């Protein structure tokens, strides 16, 4: 433990952090939490609160569910880390570039080389006809012969590059069925079909950051350029070098992991059932173009069912069959304590993964010198019961130092940011480090720091200046609600005040 983070380990700070999550559980913010605080040398705090699974009221009984009848959360319970695990995919892609694993000799110097990219991903060749080189502008009159809406398409003009795949700036959104968010999905549109990510863009590539299938195509680039499947690459080059326990972190939903999987829940306003098991009603971040019909019999050897909800998640032990792929944008299931080993490796620039030079390059501003802008609102939604609209992750004091993206597929803070309401962080560079007075109404952490979270609230932050990070996970939506953002801010206030004492 470094001297600067020693205060995190005091009984007072540890107790305050535990109380923060215990209170959140008691207030029904989520059934339960895992949470870890770490620095470069050690895990400072690894704890849990609440429940991994809770019973639902008996159908038609009208009785309230009782969390105490559920399964208490343990540090080794497995969560689907979803989008928060994009950092693992990005690290694997950077390793391939640095170690020369690509079949066409691509290196980090080829981040903006469109010609090299389309050697591996011909779908992105301008004028090639693939839907990923089209922009949807709405719908034509009438339906096609299968009764589907006909998309109104035009060609993109900007060549897509590897940098855009790393930074969600290809213009691609995310498929959603139905596109208006009016009906619950009964199956994931993430069942491993490569065709399901071959959709038109919603904006011109290289103009803005748009959450969507860019990371899935980064996974496709990695798999095709190395000739190896994603599970193999992540295991060989990321997980095993860090000695992360295989039973607590994997792309394949193994039997020994299934028995430890936490349930996934959606918080409700119903006092008789505060949490419902998520049937994967997804937030609309883009437009849906078509339904995906799957033959369960054909997929049976490859599918593990995510608990009893009608949720399917494509997974297989080895290489997927033709036409299928691992979920690149959400590749890992893991416990928080296991995934934090990877985050700690990022914090300390672990050379078992990447060289110091590449780490420094990767965590910097990947959009500097480009025309790519961060949009406002940062994440729109058409389905607020599942995900709130997020105007911005934090409001910059200086608009010239607004948040950006790095090559680790994380949100990067460049300068001071002000709290203007629930959910906004304050980032004042070196304030805690310099031991200045900290206003009791604000939270602080240094720039450059970076973070990411997922739909069901696996959230992490890494502060390379003060040399620490944290992660917490709940497996409960809705995403980015004011209450959850306030929990994040309260934790950061607590940590940075402790750091400054």
CSV table of C-alpha atoms in Angstrom, one decimal:
chain,number,residue,atom,x,y,z
A,1,UNK,CA,0.0,0.0,0.0
A,2,UNK,CA,1.4,3.4,-0.9
A,3,UNK,CA,1.5,6.2,1.6
A,4,UNK,CA,-1.0,8.3,-0.4
A,5,UNK,CA,-3.7,5.6,-0.1
A,6,UNK,CA,-3.0,4.5,3.5
A,7,UNK,CA,-6.0,6.3,4.8
A,8,UNK,CA,-8.3,4.1,2.7
A,9,UNK,CA,-7.3,1.2,5.0
A,10,UNK,CA,-8.2,2.9,8.3
A,11,UNK,CA,-11.1,1.4,10.2
A,12,UNK,CA,-13.0,4.7,9.8
A,13,UNK,CA,-12.8,4.8,6.0
A,14,UNK,CA,-13.5,1.1,5.6
A,15,UNK,CA,-16.5,1.4,7.9
A,16,UNK,CA,-17.8,4.4,6.0
A,17,UNK,CA,-17.5,2.7,2.6
A,18,UNK,CA,-19.3,-0.4,4.0
A,19,UNK,CA,-22.0,1.8,5.4
A,20,UNK,CA,-22.4,3.6,2.1
A,21,UNK,CA,-23.3,0.3,0.3
A,22,UNK,CA,-25.2,-1.2,3.2
A,23,UNK,CA,-27.4,1.9,3.2
A,24,UNK,CA,-27.9,1.6,-0.6
A,25,UNK,CA,-29.0,-2.0,-0.1
A,26,UNK,CA,-31.3,-1.0,2.8
A,27,UNK,CA,-32.8,1.7,0.6
A,28,UNK,CA,-33.5,-0.8,-2.1
A,29,UNK,CA,-31.2,0.7,-4.6
A,30,UNK,CA,-30.1,-2.8,-5.5
A,31,UNK,CA,-30.4,-6.3,-3.9
A,32,UNK,CA,-26.7,-6.3,-3.2
A,33,UNK,CA,-23.2,-5.1,-4.1
A,34,UNK,CA,-19.6,-6.2,-4.5
A,35,UNK,CA,-17.0,-3.5,-4.1
A,36,UNK,CA,-13.3,-3.3,-4.2
A,37,UNK,CA,-10.8,-0.4,-3.7
A,38,UNK,CA,-7.2,-0.9,-4.8
A,39,UNK,CA,-3.9,0.9,-5.4
A,40,UNK,CA,-0.9,-0.2,-7.4
A,41,UNK,CA,0.4,-2.6,-4.8
A,42,UNK,CA,-2.5,-4.1,-3.1
A,43,UNK,CA,-6.3,-4.6,-2.7
A,44,UNK,CA,-7.2,-2.2,0.1
A,45,UNK,CA,-10.9,-3.2,0.5
A,46,UNK,CA,-12.8,-6.2,-0.8
A,47,UNK,CA,-16.3,-6.5,0.6
A,48,UNK,CA,-20.0,-7.1,-0.2
A,49,UNK,CA,-23.4,-6.0,0.9
A,50,UNK,CA,-26.9,-7.5,0.5
A,51,UNK,CA,-27.9,-10.3,-1.7
A,52,UNK,CA,-26.9,-12.0,-4.9
A,53,UNK,CA,-30.4,-13.4,-5.5
A,54,UNK,CA,-33.7,-12.6,-3.9
A,55,UNK,CA,-37.1,-14.5,-4.3
A,56,UNK,CA,-40.0,-13.0,-6.2
A,57,UNK,CA,-43.5,-12.9,-4.6
A,58,UNK,CA,-45.5,-16.0,-5.4
A,59,UNK,CA,-47.6,-15.3,-8.5
A,60,UNK,CA,-51.0,-13.9,-7.5
A,61,UNK,CA,-50.2,-14.1,-3.8
A,62,UNK,CA,-49.9,-10.3,-3.3
A,63,UNK,CA,-47.2,-10.9,-0.7
A,64,UNK,CA,-44.0,-8.9,-0.6
A,65,UNK,CA,-40.7,-10.5,-1.5
A,66,UNK,CA,-38.3,-10.9,1.5
A,67,UNK,CA,-34.6,-10.3,0.6
A,68,UNK,CA,-33.6,-12.2,3.8
A,69,UNK,CA,-34.9,-15.4,2.1
A,70,UNK,CA,-32.4,-14.9,-0.7
A,71,UNK,CA,-28.7,-15.8,-1.3
A,72,UNK,CA,-26.3,-13.5,0.5
A,73,UNK,CA,-23.8,-11.8,-1.8
A,74,UNK,CA,-20.3,-13.2,-1.7
A,75,UNK,CA,-17.0,-11.8,-3.2
A,76,UNK,CA,-16.8,-14.8,-5.6
A,77,UNK,CA,-20.3,-14.4,-7.0
A,78,UNK,CA,-20.2,-14.0,-10.8
A,79,UNK,CA,-21.6,-10.9,-12.6
A,80,UNK,CA,-21.9,-10.3,-16.3
A,81,UNK,CA,-19.5,-7.4,-16.5
A,82,UNK,CA,-21.0,-6.4,-19.9
A,83,UNK,CA,-19.7,-3.1,-21.3
A,84,UNK,CA,-17.3,-2.6,-18.4
A,85,UNK,CA,-15.3,-5.5,-19.8
A,86,UNK,CA,-14.6,-3.6,-23.1
A,87,UNK,CA,-11.3,-2.6,-21.5
A,88,UNK,CA,-10.2,-6.3,-21.6
A,89,UNK,CA,-11.0,-6.4,-25.4
A,90,UNK,CA,-9.1,-3.2,-26.0
A,91,UNK,CA,-6.1,-4.4,-24.1
A,92,UNK,CA,-6.1,-7.7,-26.1
A,93,UNK,CA,-6.3,-5.6,-29.4
A,94,UNK,CA,-3.4,-3.4,-28.2
A,95,UNK,CA,-1.4,-6.6,-27.4
A,96,UNK,CA,-2.0,-7.9,-30.9
A,97,UNK,CA,-0.7,-4.6,-32.4
A,98,UNK,CA,2.3,-4.4,-30.1
A,99,UNK,CA,3.4,-8.1,-30.3
A,100,UNK,CA,2.9,-8.3,-34.1
A,101,UNK,CA,0.1,-10.9,-33.9
A,102,UNK,CA,-1.8,-9.5,-36.9
A,103,UNK,CA,-1.8,-11.3,-40.2
A,104,UNK,CA,-1.3,-8.2,-42.3
A,105,UNK,CA,1.4,-6.6,-40.1
A,106,UNK,CA,-0.8,-3.9,-38.5
A,107,UNK,CA,0.8,-2.0,-35.7
A,108,UNK,CA,-0.2,0.9,-33.4
A,109,UNK,CA,1.1,3.2,-36.2
A,110,UNK,CA,-1.8,1.9,-38.3
A,111,UNK,CA,-4.6,3.3,-36.1
A,112,UNK,CA,-5.7,5.6,-38.9
A,113,UNK,CA,-4.9,3.4,-41.8
A,114,UNK,CA,-8.2,2.6,-43.5
A,115,UNK,CA,-6.6,0.5,-46.2
A,116,UNK,CA,-5.0,-1.8,-43.7
A,117,UNK,CA,-8.3,-2.1,-41.7
A,118,UNK,CA,-10.4,-3.2,-44.7
A,119,UNK,CA,-7.8,-5.9,-45.5
A,120,UNK,CA,-9.2,-7.5,-42.3
A,121,UNK,CA,-12.7,-6.1,-42.3
A,122,UNK,CA,-13.8,-5.7,-45.9
A,123,UNK,CA,-17.3,-4.8,-44.7
A,124,UNK,CA,-16.0,-1.3,-44.1
A,125,UNK,CA,-14.7,-0.7,-47.6
A,126,UNK,CA,-16.3,2.5,-48.9
A,127,UNK,CA,-18.7,1.7,-51.7
A,128,UNK,CA,-18.5,-2.0,-50.9
A,129,UNK,CA,-22.3,-2.4,-50.3
A,130,UNK,CA,-22.2,-3.6,-46.7
A,131,UNK,CA,-24.8,-2.1,-44.4
A,132,UNK,CA,-22.0,-0.8,-42.1
A,133,UNK,CA,-21.1,1.6,-45.0
A,134,UNK,CA,-24.6,3.0,-45.1
A,135,UNK,CA,-26.4,5.6,-42.9
A,136,UNK,CA,-30.1,5.1,-42.1
A,137,UNK,CA,-32.2,8.3,-42.7
A,138,UNK,CA,-35.6,6.8,-41.9
A,139,UNK,CA,-38.0,4.4,-43.7
A,140,UNK,CA,-39.4,4.1,-47.2
A,141,UNK,CA,-43.1,3.8,-47.7
A,142,UNK,CA,-44.5,0.3,-47.5
A,143,UNK,CA,-43.0,-3.0,-46.4
A,144,UNK,CA,-40.7,-5.5,-48.1
A,145,UNK,CA,-41.9,-9.0,-49.1
A,146,UNK,CA,-41.3,-10.3,-45.6
A,147,UNK,CA,-43.5,-7.6,-44.1
A,148,UNK,CA,-40.5,-5.5,-42.7
A,149,UNK,CA,-40.0,-1.8,-42.8
A,150,UNK,CA,-37.6,-0.8,-45.6
A,151,UNK,CA,-34.7,1.4,-44.4
A,152,UNK,CA,-33.9,4.6,-46.3
A,153,UNK,CA,-30.1,4.4,-46.8
A,154,UNK,CA,-27.3,6.6,-48.1
A,155,UNK,CA,-23.6,5.9,-48.4
A,156,UNK,CA,-21.1,7.0,-45.8
A,157,UNK,CA,-18.3,9.3,-47.0
A,158,UNK,CA,-15.7,8.9,-44.2
A,159,UNK,CA,-13.3,5.9,-44.2
A,160,UNK,CA,-13.6,3.9,-40.9
A,161,UNK,CA,-10.3,3.3,-39.1
A,162,UNK,CA,-9.1,1.1,-36.2
A,163,UNK,CA,-9.1,4.2,-34.0
A,164,UNK,CA,-12.8,4.6,-34.6
A,165,UNK,CA,-13.4,1.0,-33.5
A,166,UNK,CA,-11.5,1.7,-30.3
A,167,UNK,CA,-13.5,4.9,-29.5
A,168,UNK,CA,-17.1,4.2,-30.6
A,169,UNK,CA,-16.8,6.7,-33.5
A,170,UNK,CA,-17.7,4.5,-36.5
A,171,UNK,CA,-21.2,6.0,-36.5
A,172,UNK,CA,-22.8,2.7,-35.6
A,173,UNK,CA,-25.5,2.5,-33.0
A,174,UNK,CA,-26.9,-0.6,-31.4
A,175,UNK,CA,-29.7,-2.8,-32.7
A,176,UNK,CA,-33.0,-2.8,-30.7
A,177,UNK,CA,-36.1,-4.8,-31.3
A,178,UNK,CA,-38.6,-3.1,-31.6
A,179,UNK,CA,-36.9,0.2,-32.2
A,180,UNK,CA,-39.4,2.3,-30.3
A,181,UNK,CA,-38.8,0.5,-27.0
A,182,UNK,CA,-42.5,-0.4,-26.6
A,183,UNK,CA,-42.3,-4.1,-26.2
A,184,UNK,CA,-39.9,-6.3,-24.0
A,185,UNK,CA,-37.3,-8.3,-25.8
A,186,UNK,CA,-37.6,-12.0,-25.2
A,187,UNK,CA,-34.2,-12.9,-26.7
A,188,UNK,CA,-31.0,-11.0,-26.8
A,189,UNK,CA,-30.0,-9.5,-30.1
A,190,UNK,CA,-26.5,-10.5,-28.9
A,191,UNK,CA,-26.7,-14.2,-29.6
A,192,UNK,CA,-23.4,-14.4,-31.4
A,193,UNK,CA,-24.6,-13.8,-34.9
A,194,UNK,CA,-22.1,-11.7,-36.9
A,195,UNK,CA,-25.1,-10.6,-39.1
A,196,UNK,CA,-26.7,-9.0,-36.0
A,197,UNK,CA,-23.9,-6.3,-35.8
A,198,UNK,CA,-23.9,-5.6,-39.6
A,199,UNK,CA,-26.3,-2.7,-39.4
A,200,UNK,CA,-26.3,0.8,-40.9
A,201,UNK,CA,-24.7,3.7,-39.1
A,202,UNK,CA,-26.9,6.4,-37.6
A,203,UNK,CA,-24.3,9.2,-38.1
A,204,UNK,CA,-21.3,9.8,-40.4
A,205,UNK,CA,-18.2,8.0,-39.1
A,206,UNK,CA,-15.5,10.0,-37.5
A,207,UNK,CA,-17.8,12.8,-36.4
A,208,UNK,CA,-19.0,11.9,-32.9
A,209,UNK,CA,-18.9,9.2,-30.2
A,210,UNK,CA,-22.0,6.9,-30.3
A,211,UNK,CA,-22.4,3.9,-28.1
A,212,UNK,CA,-22.9,0.8,-30.3
A,213,UNK,CA,-21.3,-2.0,-32.2
A,214,UNK,CA,-17.9,-0.4,-32.8
A,215,UNK,CA,-16.4,-2.6,-30.0
A,216,UNK,CA,-18.0,-5.7,-31.5
A,217,UNK,CA,-16.2,-4.9,-34.8
A,218,UNK,CA,-13.0,-4.3,-32.9
A,219,UNK,CA,-13.5,-7.9,-31.6
A,220,UNK,CA,-14.1,-9.1,-35.2
A,221,UNK,CA,-10.9,-7.3,-36.3
A,222,UNK,CA,-8.9,-9.0,-33.5
A,223,UNK,CA,-10.3,-12.5,-34.2
A,224,UNK,CA,-9.8,-12.2,-38.0
A,225,UNK,CA,-6.4,-10.6,-37.9
A,226,UNK,CA,-4.9,-13.2,-35.5
A,227,UNK,CA,-6.9,-16.3,-36.6
A,228,UNK,CA,-7.8,-17.1,-33.0
A,229,UNK,CA,-11.1,-16.9,-31.2
A,230,UNK,CA,-11.8,-14.2,-28.6
A,231,UNK,CA,-11.9,-16.4,-25.6
A,232,UNK,CA,-8.5,-17.9,-26.5
A,233,UNK,CA,-7.0,-14.4,-27.0
A,234,UNK,CA,-8.4,-13.0,-23.7
A,235,UNK,CA,-7.3,-16.1,-21.8
A,236,UNK,CA,-3.8,-16.3,-23.3
A,237,UNK,CA,-2.8,-12.7,-23.4
A,238,UNK,CA,-4.8,-11.0,-20.6
A,239,UNK,CA,-6.3,-13.3,-17.9
A,240,UNK,CA,-3.6,-16.0,-17.5
A,241,UNK,CA,-0.6,-13.6,-17.4
A,242,UNK,CA,-2.3,-11.8,-14.5
A,243,UNK,CA,-3.2,-15.1,-12.8
A,244,UNK,CA,-6.9,-14.2,-12.6
A,245,UNK,CA,-8.8,-17.2,-11.4
A,246,UNK,CA,-10.4,-19.0,-14.3
A,247,UNK,CA,-13.5,-19.9,-12.3
A,248,UNK,CA,-14.2,-16.2,-11.6
A,249,UNK,CA,-13.5,-14.7,-15.0
A,250,UNK,CA,-14.1,-16.1,-18.4
A,251,UNK,CA,-15.8,-15.5,-21.8
A,252,UNK,CA,-17.4,-18.9,-21.6
A,253,UNK,CA,-20.2,-19.4,-19.1
A,254,UNK,CA,-18.8,-22.5,-17.5
A,255,UNK,CA,-20.7,-24.9,-15.3
A,256,UNK,CA,-18.6,-23.9,-12.2
A,257,UNK,CA,-19.4,-20.3,-12.9
A,258,UNK,CA,-23.2,-20.8,-13.5
A,259,UNK,CA,-23.7,-22.0,-9.9
A,260,UNK,CA,-22.3,-18.8,-8.7
A,261,UNK,CA,-24.0,-16.4,-11.1
A,262,UNK,CA,-25.9,-13.5,-9.5
A,263,UNK,CA,-29.4,-12.7,-10.7
A,264,UNK,CA,-30.0,-9.6,-12.8
A,265,UNK,CA,-32.7,-7.3,-11.6
A,266,UNK,CA,-34.6,-4.1,-12.6
A,267,UNK,CA,-35.7,-1.8,-9.7
A,268,UNK,CA,-39.4,-0.9,-9.7
A,269,UNK,CA,-41.7,1.4,-7.8
A,270,UNK,CA,-43.8,-1.5,-6.6
A,271,UNK,CA,-43.5,-1.9,-2.8
A,272,UNK,CA,-44.5,-5.6,-3.1
A,273,UNK,CA,-41.8,-6.4,-5.6
A,274,UNK,CA,-39.0,-3.8,-5.5
A,275,UNK,CA,-36.8,-5.8,-7.9
A,276,UNK,CA,-37.9,-7.8,-11.0
A,277,UNK,CA,-35.7,-10.2,-12.8
A,278,UNK,CA,-34.6,-8.6,-15.9
A,279,UNK,CA,-36.2,-10.0,-19.1
A,280,UNK,CA,-33.8,-7.9,-21.1
A,281,UNK,CA,-35.9,-5.0,-22.0
A,282,UNK,CA,-33.1,-3.0,-23.6
A,283,UNK,CA,-32.7,0.8,-23.8
A,284,UNK,CA,-33.0,2.1,-27.4
A,285,UNK,CA,-29.7,3.8,-28.2
A,286,UNK,CA,-30.3,3.6,-31.9
A,287,UNK,CA,-32.7,2.1,-34.4
A,288,UNK,CA,-33.6,-1.5,-35.0
A,289,UNK,CA,-33.7,-2.8,-38.6
A,290,UNK,CA,-34.9,-6.4,-38.5
A,291,UNK,CA,-35.9,-9.2,-36.3
A,292,UNK,CA,-33.5,-12.1,-35.7
A,293,UNK,CA,-35.1,-15.5,-35.8
A,294,UNK,CA,-33.0,-18.2,-34.1
A,295,UNK,CA,-33.3,-21.9,-34.1
A,296,UNK,CA,-32.8,-23.0,-30.5
A,297,UNK,CA,-32.2,-26.5,-31.6
A,298,UNK,CA,-29.3,-25.4,-33.9
A,299,UNK,CA,-27.8,-23.4,-31.2
A,300,UNK,CA,-28.3,-25.8,-28.3
A,301,UNK,CA,-24.6,-26.9,-28.2
A,302,UNK,CA,-23.5,-23.3,-27.9
A,303,UNK,CA,-26.0,-21.6,-25.7
A,304,UNK,CA,-26.1,-21.3,-22.0
A,305,UNK,CA,-29.3,-19.8,-20.6
A,306,UNK,CA,-28.7,-16.9,-18.2
A,307,UNK,CA,-30.8,-18.1,-15.3
A,308,UNK,CA,-34.5,-18.7,-15.7
A,309,UNK,CA,-35.4,-15.5,-17.4
A,310,UNK,CA,-35.9,-15.7,-21.2
A,311,UNK,CA,-32.4,-14.4,-21.7
A,312,UNK,CA,-29.9,-16.2,-23.9
A,313,UNK,CA,-26.2,-15.5,-24.1
A,314,UNK,CA,-24.1,-17.0,-26.8
A,315,UNK,CA,-21.1,-18.9,-25.4
A,316,UNK,CA,-19.0,-21.9,-26.3
A,317,UNK,CA,-15.8,-23.5,-25.1
A,318,UNK,CA,-13.8,-23.2,-28.2
A,319,UNK,CA,-14.1,-21.5,-31.6
A,320,UNK,CA,-17.7,-20.4,-32.5
A,321,UNK,CA,-19.3,-22.1,-35.6
A,322,UNK,CA,-19.2,-20.2,-38.9
A,323,UNK,CA,-21.3,-17.0,-38.7
A,324,UNK,CA,-21.0,-16.7,-34.9
A,325,UNK,CA,-18.7,-14.9,-32.6
A,326,UNK,CA,-18.2,-14.1,-28.9
A,327,UNK,CA,-19.8,-10.9,-27.7
A,328,UNK,CA,-16.9,-8.5,-28.3
A,329,UNK,CA,-18.6,-5.5,-26.6
A,330,UNK,CA,-19.4,-7.5,-23.4
A,331,UNK,CA,-16.9,-10.3,-23.4
A,332,UNK,CA,-16.5,-11.3,-19.7
A,333,UNK,CA,-18.4,-12.7,-16.8
A,334,UNK,CA,-16.5,-12.2,-13.6
A,335,UNK,CA,-16.5,-11.4,-9.9
A,336,UNK,CA,-15.6,-7.9,-9.0
A,337,UNK,CA,-12.6,-9.1,-7.0
A,338,UNK,CA,-11.3,-11.0,-10.1
A,339,UNK,CA,-12.0,-8.2,-12.6
A,340,UNK,CA,-10.3,-5.7,-10.2
A,341,UNK,CA,-7.0,-7.6,-10.8
A,342,UNK,CA,-7.2,-6.5,-14.4
A,343,UNK,CA,-8.0,-2.9,-13.4
A,344,UNK,CA,-5.1,-2.9,-11.0
A,345,UNK,CA,-2.8,-4.1,-13.8
A,346,UNK,CA,-4.0,-1.2,-15.9
A,347,UNK,CA,-3.3,1.2,-13.0
A,348,UNK,CA,0.3,0.1,-12.5
A,349,UNK,CA,1.0,-0.4,-16.3
A,350,UNK,CA,1.7,-4.0,-15.8
A,351,UNK,CA,4.4,-5.0,-18.4
A,352,UNK,CA,3.1,-8.6,-18.4
A,353,UNK,CA,0.5,-7.2,-20.8
A,354,UNK,CA,1.9,-4.1,-22.5
A,355,UNK,CA,5.0,-2.0,-22.5
A,356,UNK,CA,5.1,1.2,-20.5
A,357,UNK,CA,5.2,3.2,-23.7
A,358,UNK,CA,2.0,1.6,-25.0
A,359,UNK,CA,0.3,2.0,-21.6
A,360,UNK,CA,1.0,5.7,-21.6
A,361,UNK,CA,-0.2,6.0,-25.2
A,362,UNK,CA,-3.3,3.9,-24.6
A,363,UNK,CA,-4.6,5.9,-21.6
A,364,UNK,CA,-4.2,9.3,-23.3
A,365,UNK,CA,-6.7,11.2,-25.4
A,366,UNK,CA,-7.4,9.1,-28.4
A,367,UNK,CA,-9.6,11.8,-30.0
A,368,UNK,CA,-6.9,14.5,-29.9
A,369,UNK,CA,-6.2,15.9,-33.4
A,370,UNK,CA,-9.4,14.4,-34.8
A,371,UNK,CA,-12.8,16.0,-35.6
A,372,UNK,CA,-14.6,13.5,-33.4
A,373,UNK,CA,-16.7,15.2,-30.8
A,374,UNK,CA,-18.4,14.0,-27.6
A,375,UNK,CA,-22.1,14.4,-28.0
A,376,UNK,CA,-24.6,16.0,-25.6
A,377,UNK,CA,-26.6,14.2,-24.4
A,378,UNK,CA,-23.8,11.7,-24.0
A,379,UNK,CA,-26.2,8.7,-24.0
A,380,UNK,CA,-29.8,9.2,-25.2
A,381,UNK,CA,-32.5,6.7,-24.4
A,382,UNK,CA,-36.0,5.9,-25.6
A,383,UNK,CA,-36.7,3.7,-22.6
A,384,UNK,CA,-36.1,5.5,-19.3
A,385,UNK,CA,-37.5,2.5,-17.2
A,386,UNK,CA,-34.3,0.7,-18.2
A,387,UNK,CA,-31.8,3.5,-18.7
A,388,UNK,CA,-31.9,7.2,-17.9
A,389,UNK,CA,-30.8,9.7,-20.5
A,390,UNK,CA,-27.3,10.8,-19.5
A,391,UNK,CA,-26.4,14.4,-20.5
A,392,UNK,CA,-22.8,14.0,-19.6
A,393,UNK,CA,-20.7,11.9,-17.3
A,394,UNK,CA,-19.3,15.1,-15.8
A,395,UNK,CA,-19.6,18.8,-16.7
A,396,UNK,CA,-16.2,20.4,-17.5
A,397,UNK,CA,-15.4,23.7,-15.8
A,398,UNK,CA,-13.4,24.6,-19.0
A,399,UNK,CA,-15.3,23.5,-22.1
A,400,UNK,CA,-11.9,23.2,-23.9
A,401,UNK,CA,-11.1,20.3,-21.5
A,402,UNK,CA,-14.3,18.3,-21.9
A,403,UNK,CA,-14.2,14.5,-21.4
A,404,UNK,CA,-13.0,12.3,-24.2
A,405,UNK,CA,-12.2,8.7,-25.0
A,406,UNK,CA,-8.9,6.7,-24.8
A,407,UNK,CA,-7.8,3.5,-26.5
A,408,UNK,CA,-8.8,1.5,-23.4
A,409,UNK,CA,-12.4,2.1,-24.5
A,410,UNK,CA,-13.0,4.2,-21.4
A,411,UNK,CA,-14.3,7.8,-20.7
A,412,UNK,CA,-11.3,10.0,-20.0
A,413,UNK,CA,-11.4,13.2,-18.0
A,414,UNK,CA,-9.0,15.9,-19.2
A,415,UNK,CA,-9.5,18.7,-16.7
A,416,UNK,CA,-11.6,20.0,-13.8
A,417,UNK,CA,-15.2,19.2,-13.8
A,418,UNK,CA,-18.0,20.7,-11.7
A,419,UNK,CA,-20.9,19.1,-10.0
A,420,UNK,CA,-24.1,20.8,-11.2
A,421,UNK,CA,-26.7,18.3,-9.9
A,422,UNK,CA,-27.2,14.7,-9.0
A,423,UNK,CA,-24.7,12.4,-10.7
A,424,UNK,CA,-22.1,15.0,-11.8
A,425,UNK,CA,-18.5,14.5,-10.6
A,426,UNK,CA,-16.1,17.2,-9.7
A,427,UNK,CA,-12.5,16.7,-10.9
A,428,UNK,CA,-10.0,19.2,-9.7
A,429,UNK,CA,-6.5,18.2,-10.7
A,430,UNK,CA,-4.1,17.5,-7.8
A,431,UNK,CA,-6.4,19.0,-5.2
A,432,UNK,CA,-6.3,15.9,-3.0
A,433,UNK,CA,-2.7,15.3,-3.8
A,434,UNK,CA,-1.8,18.8,-2.6
A,435,UNK,CA,-3.9,18.3,0.6
A,436,UNK,CA,-5.9,21.5,0.0
A,437,UNK,CA,-9.3,22.1,1.7
A,438,UNK,CA,-12.1,20.0,0.1
A,439,UNK,CA,-15.6,21.5,0.1
A,440,UNK,CA,-18.0,19.2,1.9
A,441,UNK,CA,-20.5,19.4,-1.0
A,442,UNK,CA,-18.2,18.2,-3.7
A,443,UNK,CA,-16.3,15.2,-4.8
A,444,UNK,CA,-12.9,15.3,-6.4
A,445,UNK,CA,-10.6,13.2,-8.4
A,446,UNK,CA,-7.7,14.0,-10.7
A,447,UNK,CA,-7.4,14.3,-14.4
A,448,UNK,CA,-6.5,12.3,-16.3
A,449,UNK,CA,-8.7,9.6,-14.8
A,450,UNK,CA,-10.9,7.2,-16.6
A,451,UNK,CA,-14.0,5.1,-16.0
A,452,UNK,CA,-16.7,3.0,-17.6
A,453,UNK,CA,-19.8,1.1,-16.4
A,454,UNK,CA,-22.4,-1.3,-17.8
A,455,UNK,CA,-26.1,-1.5,-18.1
A,456,UNK,CA,-26.6,-3.3,-14.8
A,457,UNK,CA,-24.0,-1.1,-12.9
A,458,UNK,CA,-20.6,-2.6,-12.8
A,459,UNK,CA,-18.7,0.6,-12.5
A,460,UNK,CA,-15.0,1.4,-12.2
A,461,UNK,CA,-12.7,4.4,-12.0
A,462,UNK,CA,-8.9,4.5,-12.3
A,463,UNK,CA,-6.9,7.5,-11.1
A,464,UNK,CA,-3.3,7.2,-12.3
A,465,UNK,CA,-2.2,10.4,-10.6
A,466,UNK,CA,-3.2,9.5,-7.1
A,467,UNK,CA,-2.5,5.8,-7.8
A,468,UNK,CA,-5.8,4.1,-6.9
A,469,UNK,CA,-9.0,2.8,-8.4
A,470,UNK,CA,-12.3,1.2,-7.4
A,471,UNK,CA,-15.0,-1.0,-8.8
A,472,UNK,CA,-18.5,-1.9,-7.6
A,473,UNK,CA,-21.1,-4.1,-9.2
A,474,UNK,CA,-24.8,-4.7,-8.4
A,475,UNK,CA,-26.4,-6.4,-11.4
A,476,UNK,CA,-29.4,-4.1,-11.1
A,477,UNK,CA,-30.9,-1.4,-13.3
A,478,UNK,CA,-32.1,1.1,-14.4
A,479,UNK,CA,-28.8,2.4,-15.8
A,480,UNK,CA,-27.6,5.9,-14.8
A,481,UNK,CA,-30.5,6.7,-12.5
A,482,UNK,CA,-30.0,9.8,-10.3
A,483,UNK,CA,-29.8,7.6,-7.2
A,484,UNK,CA,-27.0,5.4,-8.7
A,485,UNK,CA,-25.1,8.4,-9.9
A,486,UNK,CA,-25.3,9.9,-6.4
A,487,UNK,CA,-23.9,6.7,-4.9
A,488,UNK,CA,-21.0,6.9,-7.3
A,489,UNK,CA,-20.4,10.6,-6.3
A,490,UNK,CA,-20.7,9.8,-2.5
A,491,UNK,CA,-18.1,7.1,-2.8
A,492,UNK,CA,-15.7,9.4,-4.6
A,493,UNK,CA,-16.3,12.2,-2.1
A,494,UNK,CA,-15.4,9.7,0.7
A,495,UNK,CA,-12.3,8.4,-1.0
A,496,UNK,CA,-10.9,11.8,-2.0
A,497,UNK,CA,-11.6,13.4,1.4
A,498,UNK,CA,-9.8,10.4,3.0
A,499,UNK,CA,-6.9,10.8,0.5
A,500,UNK,CA,-6.5,14.5,1.4
A,501,UNK,CA,-6.5,14.0,5.2
